Tab-separated table of C-alpha atoms in Angstrom:
chain	number	residue	atom	x	y	z
Z	1	MET	CA	-23.307	-23.407	6.719
Z	2	ASP	CA	-24.075	-20.889	4.055
Z	3	GLU	CA	-20.939	-19.288	2.547
Z	4	ASP	CA	-22.471	-15.802	2.551
Z	5	PHE	CA	-23.291	-16.152	6.260
Z	6	LEU	CA	-19.690	-17.184	6.978
Z	7	ARG	CA	-18.237	-14.291	4.961
Z	8	ASP	CA	-20.505	-11.849	6.807
Z	9	LEU	CA	-19.623	-13.379	10.184
Z	10	PHE	CA	-15.863	-13.151	9.471
Z	11	VAL	CA	-16.075	-9.655	7.930
Z	12	SER	CA	-13.542	-8.343	10.484
Z	13	LEU	CA	-10.788	-10.361	8.774
Z	14	ALA	CA	-8.996	-9.484	5.548
Z	15	ASP	CA	-9.483	-11.524	2.370
Z	16	VAL	CA	-12.010	-14.002	3.800
Z	17	ARG	CA	-12.562	-17.075	1.662
Z	18	VAL	CA	-14.596	-20.205	2.251
Z	19	ARG	CA	-13.380	-23.473	0.719
Z	20	ARG	CA	-14.867	-26.941	0.719
Z	21	MET	CA	-12.786	-29.460	2.658
Z	22	PHE	CA	-13.188	-32.771	4.536
Z	23	GLY	CA	-16.857	-32.862	3.648
Z	24	GLY	CA	-17.190	-29.481	5.374
Z	25	GLN	CA	-15.751	-26.020	4.877
Z	26	GLY	CA	-12.624	-24.118	5.799
Z	27	VAL	CA	-12.723	-20.384	6.533
Z	28	TYR	CA	-9.509	-18.629	5.491
Z	29	SER	CA	-8.033	-15.194	5.908
Z	30	GLY	CA	-5.579	-15.021	3.035
Z	31	ASP	CA	-3.751	-18.345	3.055
Z	32	ARG	CA	-4.332	-18.982	6.791
Z	33	ILE	CA	-7.134	-21.211	8.038
Z	34	VAL	CA	-9.071	-19.583	10.868
Z	35	ALA	CA	-12.061	-21.882	11.278
Z	36	VAL	CA	-13.703	-25.030	9.979
Z	37	VAL	CA	-17.299	-26.104	9.605
Z	38	VAL	CA	-17.820	-29.780	10.405
Z	39	GLN	CA	-21.273	-31.366	10.281
Z	40	GLY	CA	-22.837	-27.915	10.335
Z	41	GLU	CA	-20.912	-26.728	13.414
Z	42	LEU	CA	-18.412	-23.852	13.351
Z	43	TYR	CA	-15.062	-24.487	15.067
Z	44	LEU	CA	-12.378	-21.835	15.660
Z	45	LYS	CA	-8.622	-22.359	15.310
Z	46	SER	CA	-6.733	-22.856	18.560
Z	47	ASP	CA	-3.199	-23.265	19.856
Z	48	ALA	CA	-1.435	-23.477	23.214
Z	49	LEU	CA	-2.312	-19.852	24.047
Z	50	SER	CA	-5.934	-19.785	22.903
Z	51	GLY	CA	-6.928	-23.292	24.038
Z	52	PRO	CA	-7.177	-22.292	27.715
Z	53	ILE	CA	-9.381	-19.325	26.750
Z	54	TYR	CA	-11.787	-21.600	24.887
Z	55	GLU	CA	-11.724	-24.135	27.715
Z	56	ALA	CA	-12.453	-21.454	30.330
Z	57	ALA	CA	-15.550	-20.592	28.305
Z	58	ASP	CA	-16.484	-24.298	28.320
Z	59	LEU	CA	-16.352	-24.580	24.529
Z	60	THR	CA	-16.318	-28.042	22.966
Z	61	ARG	CA	-13.162	-29.202	21.234
Z	62	TRP	CA	-13.545	-30.911	17.867
Z	63	THR	CA	-12.638	-34.572	18.106
Z	64	TYR	CA	-12.204	-36.552	14.930
Z	65	ALA	CA	-12.966	-40.267	15.166
Z	66	ARG	CA	-12.455	-42.964	12.552
Z	67	GLU	CA	-13.668	-46.501	12.886
Z	68	GLY	CA	-11.094	-48.743	14.523
Z	69	ARG	CA	-8.879	-45.858	15.632
Z	70	ALA	CA	-8.582	-43.763	18.758
Z	71	PRO	CA	-10.254	-40.325	18.552
Z	72	THR	CA	-7.979	-37.415	17.641
Z	73	ARG	CA	-8.399	-34.055	19.343
Z	74	MET	CA	-8.190	-31.386	16.663
Z	75	PRO	CA	-6.936	-27.808	17.268
Z	76	TYR	CA	-10.396	-26.251	16.947
Z	77	TYR	CA	-13.126	-25.297	19.433
Z	78	ARG	CA	-16.821	-24.794	18.726
Z	79	MET	CA	-17.900	-21.171	18.492
Z	80	PRO	CA	-20.522	-20.289	21.112
Z	81	GLU	CA	-24.039	-20.422	19.703
Z	82	SER	CA	-24.699	-16.915	21.045
Z	83	ALA	CA	-21.847	-15.519	18.904
Z	84	LEU	CA	-23.576	-16.650	15.710
Z	85	ASP	CA	-26.265	-14.008	16.355
Z	86	ASP	CA	-24.085	-11.297	17.922
Z	87	GLN	CA	-21.499	-9.733	15.611
Z	88	ASP	CA	-19.565	-8.076	18.457
Z	89	GLU	CA	-19.253	-11.353	20.351
Z	90	ALA	CA	-18.353	-13.165	17.122
Z	91	GLU	CA	-15.584	-10.657	16.386
Z	92	ASN	CA	-14.060	-11.235	19.832
Z	93	TRP	CA	-13.917	-15.010	19.308
Z	94	ILE	CA	-12.751	-14.617	15.713
Z	95	ALA	CA	-9.887	-12.363	16.865
Z	96	ILE	CA	-8.708	-15.141	19.204
Z	97	ALA	CA	-8.860	-17.681	16.372
Z	98	ASP	CA	-7.105	-15.300	13.983
Z	99	ALA	CA	-4.255	-14.785	16.457
Z	100	ALA	CA	-3.880	-18.568	16.827
Z	101	SER	CA	-3.844	-18.906	13.043
Z	102	ARG	CA	-1.161	-16.210	12.722
Z	103	ARG	CA	1.015	-17.927	15.334
Z	104	ALA	CA	0.615	-21.283	13.583
Z	105	SER	CA	1.545	-19.675	10.265
Z	106	GLN	CA	4.689	-18.135	11.779
Z	107	GLN	CA	5.656	-21.468	13.348
Z	108	SER	CA	5.359	-23.291	10.012
Z	109	ARG	CA	7.575	-20.704	8.288
Z	110	ARG	CA	10.450	-20.988	10.772
Z	111	PRO	CA	13.318	-23.150	9.555
Z	112	ASN	CA	13.752	-26.464	11.303
Z	113	ARG	CA	16.744	-26.250	13.674
Z	114	GLU	CA	18.087	-29.618	12.479
Z	115	THR	CA	17.911	-28.493	8.858
Z	116	LYS	CA	19.493	-25.147	9.732
Z	117	ALA	CA	22.409	-26.811	11.586
Z	118	LYS	CA	23.374	-29.003	8.618
């Protein structure tokens, strides 16, 4: 996907950057990843709270498969095609992904209880 298109689509977020990764692209707000583009498809960040929202909307979860290994379900769901042409709809989905990204960022910053107890 075109980087300018992605920046325009994610305009509701602060400090949006697009970086090349995994043969695709990562969409970041600051240092937090909010979405990825894989094989030309846009997938939004998910977690335990947002996953059921994406699933209720019947969005496809990104599954990564390598030869000789079982497929891995990744924490990203495909953005609805209709949201790519509707900024208001896109902003609603992006807000869900941004919240999941914020929660994941907070989780990774918490000290490990085992480390803290030592």
